[in-house]
mmCIF file of C-alpha atoms in Angstrom:
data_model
loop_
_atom_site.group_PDB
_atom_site.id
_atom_site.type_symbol
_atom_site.label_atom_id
_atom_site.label_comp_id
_atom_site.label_asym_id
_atom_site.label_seq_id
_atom_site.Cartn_x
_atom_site.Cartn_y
_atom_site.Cartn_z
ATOM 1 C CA UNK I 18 0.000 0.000 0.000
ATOM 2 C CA UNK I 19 1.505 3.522 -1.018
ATOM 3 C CA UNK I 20 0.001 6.660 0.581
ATOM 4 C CA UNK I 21 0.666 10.244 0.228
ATOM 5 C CA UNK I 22 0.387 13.190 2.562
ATOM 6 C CA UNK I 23 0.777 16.954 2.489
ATOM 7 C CA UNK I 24 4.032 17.633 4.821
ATOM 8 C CA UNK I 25 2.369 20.482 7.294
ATOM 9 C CA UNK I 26 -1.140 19.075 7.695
ATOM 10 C CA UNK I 27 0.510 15.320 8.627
ATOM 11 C CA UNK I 28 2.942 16.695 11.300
ATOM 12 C CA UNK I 29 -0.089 19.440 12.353
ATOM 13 C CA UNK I 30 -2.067 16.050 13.449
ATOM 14 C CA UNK I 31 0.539 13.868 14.494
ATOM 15 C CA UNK I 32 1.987 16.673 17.164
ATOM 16 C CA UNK I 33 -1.203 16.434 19.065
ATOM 17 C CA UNK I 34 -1.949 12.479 18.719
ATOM 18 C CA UNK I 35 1.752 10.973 18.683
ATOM 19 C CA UNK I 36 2.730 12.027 22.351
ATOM 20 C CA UNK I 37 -0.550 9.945 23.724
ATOM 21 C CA UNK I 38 1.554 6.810 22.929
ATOM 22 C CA UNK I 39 3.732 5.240 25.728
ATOM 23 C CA UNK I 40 7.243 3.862 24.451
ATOM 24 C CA UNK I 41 7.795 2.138 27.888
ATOM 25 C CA UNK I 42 4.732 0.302 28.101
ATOM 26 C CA UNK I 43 4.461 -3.323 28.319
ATOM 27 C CA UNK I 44 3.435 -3.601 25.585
ATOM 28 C CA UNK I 45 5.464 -2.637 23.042
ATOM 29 C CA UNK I 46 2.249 -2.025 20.361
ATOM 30 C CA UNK I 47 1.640 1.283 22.770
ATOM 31 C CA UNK I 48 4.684 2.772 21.366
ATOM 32 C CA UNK I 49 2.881 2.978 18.016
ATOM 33 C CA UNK I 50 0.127 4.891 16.527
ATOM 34 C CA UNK I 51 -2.783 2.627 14.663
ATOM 35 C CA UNK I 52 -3.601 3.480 10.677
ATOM 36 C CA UNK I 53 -6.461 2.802 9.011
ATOM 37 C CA UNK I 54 -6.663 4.482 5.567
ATOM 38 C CA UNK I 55 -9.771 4.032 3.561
ATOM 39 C CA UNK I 56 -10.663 6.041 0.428
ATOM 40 C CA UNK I 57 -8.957 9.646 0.920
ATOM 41 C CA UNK I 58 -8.618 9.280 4.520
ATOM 42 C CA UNK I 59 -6.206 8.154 6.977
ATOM 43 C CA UNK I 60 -7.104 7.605 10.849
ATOM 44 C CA UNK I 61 -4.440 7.739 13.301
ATOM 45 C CA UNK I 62 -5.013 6.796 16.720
ATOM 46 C CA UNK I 63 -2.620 6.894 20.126
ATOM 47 C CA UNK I 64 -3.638 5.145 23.581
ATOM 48 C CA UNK I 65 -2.351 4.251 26.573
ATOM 49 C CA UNK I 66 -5.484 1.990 27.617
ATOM 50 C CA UNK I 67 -6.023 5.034 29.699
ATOM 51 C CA UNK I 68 -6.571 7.495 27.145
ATOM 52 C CA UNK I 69 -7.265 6.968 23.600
ATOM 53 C CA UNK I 70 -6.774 9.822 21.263
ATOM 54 C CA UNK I 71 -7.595 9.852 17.061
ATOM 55 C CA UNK I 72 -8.044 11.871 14.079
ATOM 56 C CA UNK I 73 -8.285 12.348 9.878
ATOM 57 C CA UNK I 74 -5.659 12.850 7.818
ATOM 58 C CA UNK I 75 -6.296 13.617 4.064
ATOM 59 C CA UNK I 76 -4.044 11.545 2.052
ATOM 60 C CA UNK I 77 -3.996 9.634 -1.221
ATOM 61 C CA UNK I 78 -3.519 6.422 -1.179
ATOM 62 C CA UNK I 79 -3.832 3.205 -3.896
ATOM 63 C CA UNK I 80 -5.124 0.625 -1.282
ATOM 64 C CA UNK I 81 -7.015 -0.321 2.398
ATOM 65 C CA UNK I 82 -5.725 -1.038 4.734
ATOM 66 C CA UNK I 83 -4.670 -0.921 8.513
ATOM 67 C CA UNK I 84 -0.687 -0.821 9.929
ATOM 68 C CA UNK I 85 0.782 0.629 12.807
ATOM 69 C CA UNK I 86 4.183 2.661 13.205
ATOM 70 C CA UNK I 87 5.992 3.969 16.037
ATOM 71 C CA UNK I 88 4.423 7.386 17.134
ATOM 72 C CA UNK I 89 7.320 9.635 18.676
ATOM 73 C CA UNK I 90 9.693 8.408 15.584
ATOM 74 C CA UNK I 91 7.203 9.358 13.218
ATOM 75 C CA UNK I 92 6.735 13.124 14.227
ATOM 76 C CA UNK I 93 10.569 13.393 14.602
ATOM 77 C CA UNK I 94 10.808 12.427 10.691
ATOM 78 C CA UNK I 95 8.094 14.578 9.686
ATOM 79 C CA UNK I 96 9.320 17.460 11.789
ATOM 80 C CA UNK I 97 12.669 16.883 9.956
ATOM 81 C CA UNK I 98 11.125 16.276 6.426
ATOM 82 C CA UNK I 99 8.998 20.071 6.677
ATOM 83 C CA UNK I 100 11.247 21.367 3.992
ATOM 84 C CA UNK I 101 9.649 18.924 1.569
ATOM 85 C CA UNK I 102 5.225 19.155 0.116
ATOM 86 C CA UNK I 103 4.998 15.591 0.301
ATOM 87 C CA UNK I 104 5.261 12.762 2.155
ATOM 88 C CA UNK I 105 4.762 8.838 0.638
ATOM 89 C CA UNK I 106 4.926 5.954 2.741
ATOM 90 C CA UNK I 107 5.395 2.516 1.373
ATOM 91 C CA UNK I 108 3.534 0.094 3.961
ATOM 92 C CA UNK I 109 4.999 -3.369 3.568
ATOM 93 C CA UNK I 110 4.600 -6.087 5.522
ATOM 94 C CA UNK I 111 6.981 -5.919 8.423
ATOM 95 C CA UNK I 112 8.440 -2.296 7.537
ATOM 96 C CA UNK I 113 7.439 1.203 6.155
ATOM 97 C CA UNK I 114 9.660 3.642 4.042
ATOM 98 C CA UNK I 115 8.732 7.276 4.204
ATOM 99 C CA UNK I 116 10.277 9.032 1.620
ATOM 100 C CA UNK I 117 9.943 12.972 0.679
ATOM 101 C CA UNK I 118 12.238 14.150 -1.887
ATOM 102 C CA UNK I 119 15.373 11.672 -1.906
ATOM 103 C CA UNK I 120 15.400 11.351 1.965
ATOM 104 C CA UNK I 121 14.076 7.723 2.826
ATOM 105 C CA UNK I 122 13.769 6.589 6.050
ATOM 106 C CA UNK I 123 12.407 2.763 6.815
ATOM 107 C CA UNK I 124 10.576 1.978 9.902
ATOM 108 C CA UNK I 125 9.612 -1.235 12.170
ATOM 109 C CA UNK I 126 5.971 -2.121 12.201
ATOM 110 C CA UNK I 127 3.522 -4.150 13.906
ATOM 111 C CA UNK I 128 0.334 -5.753 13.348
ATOM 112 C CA UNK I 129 -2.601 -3.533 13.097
ATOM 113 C CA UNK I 130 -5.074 -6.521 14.460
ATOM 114 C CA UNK I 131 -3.004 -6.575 17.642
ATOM 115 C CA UNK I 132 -3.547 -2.913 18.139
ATOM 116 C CA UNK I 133 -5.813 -2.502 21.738
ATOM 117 C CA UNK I 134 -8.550 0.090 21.401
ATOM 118 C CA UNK I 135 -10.620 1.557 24.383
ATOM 119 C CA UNK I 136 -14.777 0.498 23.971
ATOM 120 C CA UNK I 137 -16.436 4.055 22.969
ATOM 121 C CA UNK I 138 -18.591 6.130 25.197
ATOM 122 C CA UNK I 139 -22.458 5.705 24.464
ATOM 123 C CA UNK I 140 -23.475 8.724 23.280
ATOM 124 C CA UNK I 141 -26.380 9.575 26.086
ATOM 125 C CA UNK I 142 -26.686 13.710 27.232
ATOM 126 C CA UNK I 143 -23.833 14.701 25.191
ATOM 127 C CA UNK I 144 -23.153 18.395 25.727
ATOM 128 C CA UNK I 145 -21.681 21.229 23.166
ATOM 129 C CA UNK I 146 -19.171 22.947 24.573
ATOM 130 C CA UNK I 147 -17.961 26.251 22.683
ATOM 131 C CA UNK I 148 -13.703 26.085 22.248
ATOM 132 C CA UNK I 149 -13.380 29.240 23.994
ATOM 133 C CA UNK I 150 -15.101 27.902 27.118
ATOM 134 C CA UNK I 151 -13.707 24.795 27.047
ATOM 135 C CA UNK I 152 -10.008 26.303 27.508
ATOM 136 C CA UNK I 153 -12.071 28.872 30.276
ATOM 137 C CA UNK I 154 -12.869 24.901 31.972
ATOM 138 C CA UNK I 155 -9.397 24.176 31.512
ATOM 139 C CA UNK I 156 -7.065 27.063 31.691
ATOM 140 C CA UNK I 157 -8.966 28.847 34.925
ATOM 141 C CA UNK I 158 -8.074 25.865 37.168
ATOM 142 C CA UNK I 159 -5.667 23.071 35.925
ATOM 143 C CA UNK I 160 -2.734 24.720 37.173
ATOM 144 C CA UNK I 161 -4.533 23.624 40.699
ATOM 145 C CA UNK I 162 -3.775 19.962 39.895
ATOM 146 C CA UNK I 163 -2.527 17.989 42.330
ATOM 147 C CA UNK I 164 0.707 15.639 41.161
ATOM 148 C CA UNK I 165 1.279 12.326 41.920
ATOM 149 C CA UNK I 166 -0.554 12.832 45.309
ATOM 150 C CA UNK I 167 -1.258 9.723 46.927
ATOM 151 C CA UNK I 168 -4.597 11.117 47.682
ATOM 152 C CA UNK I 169 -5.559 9.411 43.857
ATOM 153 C CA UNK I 170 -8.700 11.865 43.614
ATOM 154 C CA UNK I 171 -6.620 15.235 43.460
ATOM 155 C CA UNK I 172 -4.582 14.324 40.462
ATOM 156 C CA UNK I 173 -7.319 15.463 38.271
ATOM 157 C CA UNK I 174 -9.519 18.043 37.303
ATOM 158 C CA UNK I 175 -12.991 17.791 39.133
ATOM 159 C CA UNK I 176 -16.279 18.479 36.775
ATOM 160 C CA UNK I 177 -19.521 18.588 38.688
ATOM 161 C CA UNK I 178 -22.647 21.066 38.032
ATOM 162 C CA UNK I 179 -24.350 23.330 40.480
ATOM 163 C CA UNK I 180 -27.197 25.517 39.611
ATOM 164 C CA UNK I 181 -27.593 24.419 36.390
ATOM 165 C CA UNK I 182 -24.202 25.049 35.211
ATOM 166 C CA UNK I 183 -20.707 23.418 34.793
ATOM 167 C CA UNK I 184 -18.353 23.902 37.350
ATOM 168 C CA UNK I 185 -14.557 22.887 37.021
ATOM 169 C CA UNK I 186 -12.130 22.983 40.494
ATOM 170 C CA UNK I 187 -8.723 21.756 41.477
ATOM 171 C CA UNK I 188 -6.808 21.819 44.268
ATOM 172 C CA UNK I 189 -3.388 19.928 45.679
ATOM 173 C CA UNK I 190 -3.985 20.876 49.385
ATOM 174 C CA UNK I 191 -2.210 23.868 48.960
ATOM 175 C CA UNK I 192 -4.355 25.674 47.103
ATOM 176 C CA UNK I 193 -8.019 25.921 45.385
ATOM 177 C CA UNK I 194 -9.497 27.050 41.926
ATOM 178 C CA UNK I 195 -13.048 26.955 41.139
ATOM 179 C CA UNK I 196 -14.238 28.232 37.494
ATOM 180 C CA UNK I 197 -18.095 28.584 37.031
ATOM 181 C CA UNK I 198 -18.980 28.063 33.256
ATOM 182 C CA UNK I 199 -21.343 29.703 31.080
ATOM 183 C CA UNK I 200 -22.491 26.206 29.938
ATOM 184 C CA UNK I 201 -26.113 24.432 31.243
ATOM 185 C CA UNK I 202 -26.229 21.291 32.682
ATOM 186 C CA UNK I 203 -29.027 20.010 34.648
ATOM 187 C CA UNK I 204 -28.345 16.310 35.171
ATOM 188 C CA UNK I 205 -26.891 15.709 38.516
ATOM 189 C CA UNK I 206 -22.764 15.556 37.776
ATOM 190 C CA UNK I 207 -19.525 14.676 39.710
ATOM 191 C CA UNK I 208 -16.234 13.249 37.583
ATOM 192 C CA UNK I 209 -12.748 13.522 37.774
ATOM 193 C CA UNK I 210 -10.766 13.805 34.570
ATOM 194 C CA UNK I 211 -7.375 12.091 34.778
ATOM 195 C CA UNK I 212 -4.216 15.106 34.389
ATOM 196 C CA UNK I 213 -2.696 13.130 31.349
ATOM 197 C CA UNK I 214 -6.549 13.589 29.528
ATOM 198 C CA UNK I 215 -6.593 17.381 30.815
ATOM 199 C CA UNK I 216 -2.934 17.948 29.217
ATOM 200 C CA UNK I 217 -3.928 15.955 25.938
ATOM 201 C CA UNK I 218 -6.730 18.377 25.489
ATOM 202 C CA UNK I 219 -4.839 21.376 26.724
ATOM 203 C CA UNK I 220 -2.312 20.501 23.685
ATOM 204 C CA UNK I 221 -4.883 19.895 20.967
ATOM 205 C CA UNK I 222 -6.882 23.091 22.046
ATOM 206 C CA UNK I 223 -4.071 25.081 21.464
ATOM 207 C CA UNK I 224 -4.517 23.868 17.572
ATOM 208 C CA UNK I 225 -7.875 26.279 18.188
ATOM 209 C CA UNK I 226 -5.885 29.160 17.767
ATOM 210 C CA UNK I 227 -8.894 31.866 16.255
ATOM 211 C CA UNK I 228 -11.923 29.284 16.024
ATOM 212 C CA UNK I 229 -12.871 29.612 19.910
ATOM 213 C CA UNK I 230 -17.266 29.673 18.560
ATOM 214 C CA UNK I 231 -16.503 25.950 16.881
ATOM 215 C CA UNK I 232 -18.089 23.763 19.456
ATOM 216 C CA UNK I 233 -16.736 20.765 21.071
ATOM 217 C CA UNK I 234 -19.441 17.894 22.457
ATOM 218 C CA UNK I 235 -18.482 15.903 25.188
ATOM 219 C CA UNK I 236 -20.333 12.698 26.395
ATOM 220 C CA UNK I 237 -19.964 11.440 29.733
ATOM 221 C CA UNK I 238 -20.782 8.259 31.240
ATOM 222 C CA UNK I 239 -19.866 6.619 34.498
ATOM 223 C CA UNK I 240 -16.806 5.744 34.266
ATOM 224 C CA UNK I 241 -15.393 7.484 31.040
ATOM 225 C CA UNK I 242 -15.713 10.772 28.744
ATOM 226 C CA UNK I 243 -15.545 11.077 24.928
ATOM 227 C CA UNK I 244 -15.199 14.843 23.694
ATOM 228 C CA UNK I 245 -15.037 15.311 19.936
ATOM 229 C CA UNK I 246 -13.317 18.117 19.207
ATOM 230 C CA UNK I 247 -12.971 19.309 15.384
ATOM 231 C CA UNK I 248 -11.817 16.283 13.998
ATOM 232 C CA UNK I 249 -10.229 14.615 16.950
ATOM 233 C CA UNK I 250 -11.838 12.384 19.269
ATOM 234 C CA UNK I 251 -10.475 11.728 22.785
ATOM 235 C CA UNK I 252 -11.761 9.228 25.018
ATOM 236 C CA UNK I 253 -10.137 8.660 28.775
ATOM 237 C CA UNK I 254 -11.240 6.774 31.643
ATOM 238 C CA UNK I 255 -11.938 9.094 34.947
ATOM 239 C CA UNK I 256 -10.632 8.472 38.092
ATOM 240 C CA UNK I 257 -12.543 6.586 40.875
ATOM 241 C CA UNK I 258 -13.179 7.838 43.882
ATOM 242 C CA UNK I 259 -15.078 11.174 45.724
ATOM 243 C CA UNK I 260 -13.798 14.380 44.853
ATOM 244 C CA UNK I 261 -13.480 16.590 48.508
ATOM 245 C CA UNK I 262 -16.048 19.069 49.451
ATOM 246 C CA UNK I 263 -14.707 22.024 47.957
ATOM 247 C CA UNK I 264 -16.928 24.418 49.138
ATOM 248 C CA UNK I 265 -15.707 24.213 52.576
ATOM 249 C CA UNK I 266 -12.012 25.323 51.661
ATOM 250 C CA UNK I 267 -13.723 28.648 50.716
ATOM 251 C CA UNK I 268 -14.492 31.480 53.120
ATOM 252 C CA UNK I 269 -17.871 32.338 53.343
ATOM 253 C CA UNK I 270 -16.674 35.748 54.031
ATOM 254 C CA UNK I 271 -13.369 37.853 54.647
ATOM 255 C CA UNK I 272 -12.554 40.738 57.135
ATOM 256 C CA UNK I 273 -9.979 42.562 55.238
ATOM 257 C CA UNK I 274 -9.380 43.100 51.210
ATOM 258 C CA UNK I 275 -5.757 44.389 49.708
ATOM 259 C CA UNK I 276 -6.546 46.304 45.932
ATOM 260 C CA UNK I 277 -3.923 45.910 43.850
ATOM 261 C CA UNK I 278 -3.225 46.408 39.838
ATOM 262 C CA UNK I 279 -2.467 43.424 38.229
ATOM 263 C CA UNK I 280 0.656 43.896 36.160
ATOM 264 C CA UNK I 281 2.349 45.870 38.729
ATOM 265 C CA UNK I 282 1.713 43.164 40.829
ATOM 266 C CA UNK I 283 2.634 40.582 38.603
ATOM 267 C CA UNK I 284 5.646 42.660 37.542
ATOM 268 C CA UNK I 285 7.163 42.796 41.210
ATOM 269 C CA UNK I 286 6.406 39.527 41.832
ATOM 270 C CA UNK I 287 8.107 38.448 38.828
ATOM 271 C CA UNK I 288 11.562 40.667 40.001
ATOM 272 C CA UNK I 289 11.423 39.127 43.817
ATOM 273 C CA UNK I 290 11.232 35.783 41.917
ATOM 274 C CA UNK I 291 15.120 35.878 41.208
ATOM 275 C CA UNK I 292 16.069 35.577 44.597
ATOM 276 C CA UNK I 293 13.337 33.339 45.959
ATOM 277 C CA UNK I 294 13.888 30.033 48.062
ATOM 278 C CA UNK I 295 13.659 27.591 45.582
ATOM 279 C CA UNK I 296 12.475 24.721 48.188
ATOM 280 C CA UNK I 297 9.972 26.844 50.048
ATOM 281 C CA UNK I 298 8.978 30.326 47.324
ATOM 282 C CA UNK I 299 7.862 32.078 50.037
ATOM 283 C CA UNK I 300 7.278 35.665 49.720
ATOM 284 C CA UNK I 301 6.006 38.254 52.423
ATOM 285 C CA UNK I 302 3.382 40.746 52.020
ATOM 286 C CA UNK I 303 2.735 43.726 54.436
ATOM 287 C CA UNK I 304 -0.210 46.295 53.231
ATOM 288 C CA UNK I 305 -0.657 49.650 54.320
ATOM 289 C CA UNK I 306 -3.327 51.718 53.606
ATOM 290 C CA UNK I 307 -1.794 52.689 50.373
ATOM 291 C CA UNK I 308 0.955 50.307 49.525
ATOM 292 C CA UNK I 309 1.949 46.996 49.558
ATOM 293 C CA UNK I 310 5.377 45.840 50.834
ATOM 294 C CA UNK I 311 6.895 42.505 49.584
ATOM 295 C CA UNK I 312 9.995 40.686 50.740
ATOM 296 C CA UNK I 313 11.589 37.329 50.111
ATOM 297 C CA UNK I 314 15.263 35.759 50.485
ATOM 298 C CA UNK I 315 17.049 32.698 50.076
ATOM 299 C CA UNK I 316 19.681 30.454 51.606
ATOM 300 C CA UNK I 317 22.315 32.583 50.606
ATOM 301 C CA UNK I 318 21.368 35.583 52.005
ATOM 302 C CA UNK I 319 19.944 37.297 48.843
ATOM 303 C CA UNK I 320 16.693 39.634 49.344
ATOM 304 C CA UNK I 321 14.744 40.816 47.328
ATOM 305 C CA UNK I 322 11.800 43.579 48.343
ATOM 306 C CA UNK I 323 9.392 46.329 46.407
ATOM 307 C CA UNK I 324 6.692 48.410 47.400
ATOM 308 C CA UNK I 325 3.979 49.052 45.304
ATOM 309 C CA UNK I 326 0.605 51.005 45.051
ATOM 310 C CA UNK I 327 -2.099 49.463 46.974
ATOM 311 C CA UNK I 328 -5.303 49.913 48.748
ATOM 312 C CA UNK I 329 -5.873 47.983 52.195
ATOM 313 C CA UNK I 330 -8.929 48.239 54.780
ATOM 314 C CA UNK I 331 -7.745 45.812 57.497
ATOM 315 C CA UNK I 332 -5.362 45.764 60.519
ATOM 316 C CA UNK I 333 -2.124 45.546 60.420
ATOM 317 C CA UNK I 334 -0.613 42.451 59.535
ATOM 318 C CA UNK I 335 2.106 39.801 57.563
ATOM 319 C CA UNK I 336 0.793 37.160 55.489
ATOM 320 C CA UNK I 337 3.289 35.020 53.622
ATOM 321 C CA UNK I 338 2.603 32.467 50.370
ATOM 322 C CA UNK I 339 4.305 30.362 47.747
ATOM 323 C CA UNK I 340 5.122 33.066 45.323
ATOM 324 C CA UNK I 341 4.122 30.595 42.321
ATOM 325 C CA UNK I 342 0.852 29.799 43.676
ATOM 326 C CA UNK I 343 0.389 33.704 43.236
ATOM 327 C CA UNK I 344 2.107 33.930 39.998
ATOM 328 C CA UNK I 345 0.212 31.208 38.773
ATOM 329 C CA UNK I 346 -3.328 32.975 39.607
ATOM 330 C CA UNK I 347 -2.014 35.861 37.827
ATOM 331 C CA UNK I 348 -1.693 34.537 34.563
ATOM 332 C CA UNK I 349 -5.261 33.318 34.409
ATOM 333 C CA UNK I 350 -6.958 36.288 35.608
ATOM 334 C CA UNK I 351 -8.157 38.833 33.264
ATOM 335 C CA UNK I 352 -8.898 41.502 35.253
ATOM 336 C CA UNK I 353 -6.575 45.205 35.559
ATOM 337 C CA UNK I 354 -7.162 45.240 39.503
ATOM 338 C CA UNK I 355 -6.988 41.912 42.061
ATOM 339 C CA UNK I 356 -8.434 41.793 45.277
ATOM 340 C CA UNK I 357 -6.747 39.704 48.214
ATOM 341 C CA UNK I 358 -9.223 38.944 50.175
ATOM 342 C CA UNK I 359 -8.098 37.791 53.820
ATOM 343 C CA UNK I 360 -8.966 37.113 57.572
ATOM 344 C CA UNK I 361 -5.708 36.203 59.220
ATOM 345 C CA UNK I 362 -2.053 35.146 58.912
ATOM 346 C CA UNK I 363 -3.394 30.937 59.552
ATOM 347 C CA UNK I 364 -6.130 31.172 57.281
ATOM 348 C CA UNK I 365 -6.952 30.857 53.586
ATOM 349 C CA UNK I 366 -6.986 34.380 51.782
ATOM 350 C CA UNK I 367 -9.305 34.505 48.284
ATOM 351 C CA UNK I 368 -7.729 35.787 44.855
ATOM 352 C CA UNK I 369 -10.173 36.972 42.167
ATOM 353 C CA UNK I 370 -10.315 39.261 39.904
ATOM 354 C CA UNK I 371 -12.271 42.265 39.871
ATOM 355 C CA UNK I 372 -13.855 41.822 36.822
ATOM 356 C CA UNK I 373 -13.148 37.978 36.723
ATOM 357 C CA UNK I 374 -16.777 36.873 38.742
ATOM 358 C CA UNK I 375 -16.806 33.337 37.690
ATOM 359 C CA UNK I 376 -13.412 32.317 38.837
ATOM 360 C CA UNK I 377 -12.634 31.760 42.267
ATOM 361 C CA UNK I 378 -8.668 31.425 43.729
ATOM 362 C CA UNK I 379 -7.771 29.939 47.713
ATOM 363 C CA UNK I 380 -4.242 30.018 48.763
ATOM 364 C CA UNK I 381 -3.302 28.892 51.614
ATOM 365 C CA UNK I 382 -0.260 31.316 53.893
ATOM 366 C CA UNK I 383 2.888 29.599 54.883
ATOM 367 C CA UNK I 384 5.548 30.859 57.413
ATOM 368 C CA UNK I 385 7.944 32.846 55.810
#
């Protein structure tokens, strides 16, 4: 079987599918992607037998047919073979040569038949999701993630619905997002989405660059999602187990509020950064009335301090925090002014934006 591709949109589709593959799996077959071209079309898919993610390729091709071939070596050739319009593969029975121009490169392959897919999600309730607010679902609060935590539960992004709409939190312990979505969704809802599915779609959202109105459906069932997103498809198993009651970790209400414009916050942080403990980050914030005073240092006796504009209404006080944790609210926030909302120096302090009403930020202080 000989098939041909266009150079830019094959490596386009394999960046986002090839990385799903694990080389050090068991089984070796999970190193490759599956191919099944039929007519003018070429479907590749990637899974881990956690994840499972696929799309169309245009090609041309004289023959059906199914192979595999190994994923990460695959985008490395095409990413090296850009220069050329065209790329043919020649799929034999144990091998495949990609040539483009009079660059040739031959391949291992494996049998298509022994290729392990994932069963598909029954499409029951599926919901369309807008691009735009998808990466809102994603963007506002993955950052939260937990990582490797042996509490299973927090190494994924929770999806539940109150009031009728979509609600998407994280949180490692340390910290808390919660974004409220525009989207409706009546039927009672509580998943958690695995961090290597969150990252997948992360990566083939940013694909999306200008088309944030297309709309994305995703099905859910009990025990697995399916979201169909342009011409992908990604299906993942969730992670068992009862997501915390998040709604506890945030304070009804606060007794104190620092003002503060964003980029000259993010803009100080960014310079007391440099000389931050690396183990701990911690940073130090004093408010006055009208300023804000921050101060950090590290092992080696290195400080670094600013004062900046602010507005406080509270008592005097010191409240220290992991720098990043901050930083990392910053970037998601769209808002010109912040609001630090706090109680005490022991207790969780909210970060939202002033304009930003459906995202909600927790940190919790540290000693510093």
């Amino acid at each position: 079987m000989n098939i041909i591709f266009n150079t830019k949109t094959l490596t386009e589709k394999i960046k986002n599918i090839a990385p799903t593959a694990e080389a050090k799996q068991t089984l070796a077959i999970l190193g490759n992607m599956k191919v099944d071209v039929s007519n003018d079309n070429a479907k590749f898919t990637a899974s881990d037998l956690e994840i499972e993610v696929s799309t169309n390729v245009e090609c041309a091709s004289d023959a059906v047919g199914s192979f595999t071939i190994p994923a990460k070596k695959m985008l490395e050739i095409c990413n090296a073979l850009t220069a050329h319009n065209e790329i043919k593969l020649a799929v034999k029975e144990t091998k495949i040569d990609i040539t483009a121009g009079k660059s040739k490169v031959s391949l291992q392959t494996l049998p298509a038949a022994d290729y392990p897919l994932m069963d598909g999600v029954s499409e029951s309730n599926p919901v369309d999701i807008n691009v735009g607010e998808l990466q809102n679902i994603i963007n506002k609060t993955s950052f939260a993630m937990a990582y490797q935590d042996a509490r299973h539960f927090l190494n994924g992004l929770h999806i539940c619905n109150d009031n009728g709409k979509l609600i998407s939190v994280c949180t490692d312990g340390h910290r808390l997002a919660k974004y409220t979505s525009t989207i409706n969704y009546d039927v009672n809802l509580s998943i958690i989405i695995p961090r290597k599915c969150v990252m997948e779609i992360n990566r083939i959202l940013g694909s999306f660059k200008e088309s944030y109105d297309d709309l994305a459906e995703l099905t859910i069932n009990n025990n697995s999602i399916c979201l169909k997103l342009g011409e992908y498809i990604i299906i993942s198993k969730l992670i068992e187990g009862n997501y915390p009651n998040f709604n506890k970790v945030i304070p009804e209400s606060t007794q104190s509020k620092i003002s503060i414009d964003r980029f000259t916050f993010k803009n100080s942080l960014n310079i007391i950064s440099k000389v931050v403990n690396q183990q701990y980050k911690g940073v130090k914030l004093t408010p006055s009335s009208n300023s804000l005073h921050l101060i950090s240092s590290n092992t080696e006796s290195e400080v670094g301090e600013d004062q900046i504009d602010a507005q406080y209404d509270g008592d005097e006080l010191s409240i220290g925090f992991n720098i990043s944790y901050i930083q990392d609210v910053i970037d998601v926030l769209d808002s010109e002014n912040i609001h630090i909302c706090i109680n005490d120096q022991n207790s969780g302090c909210i970060l939202k934006g002033e304009s930003d009403t459906n995202s909600v930020y927790v940190i919790m202080p540290m000693r510093v």
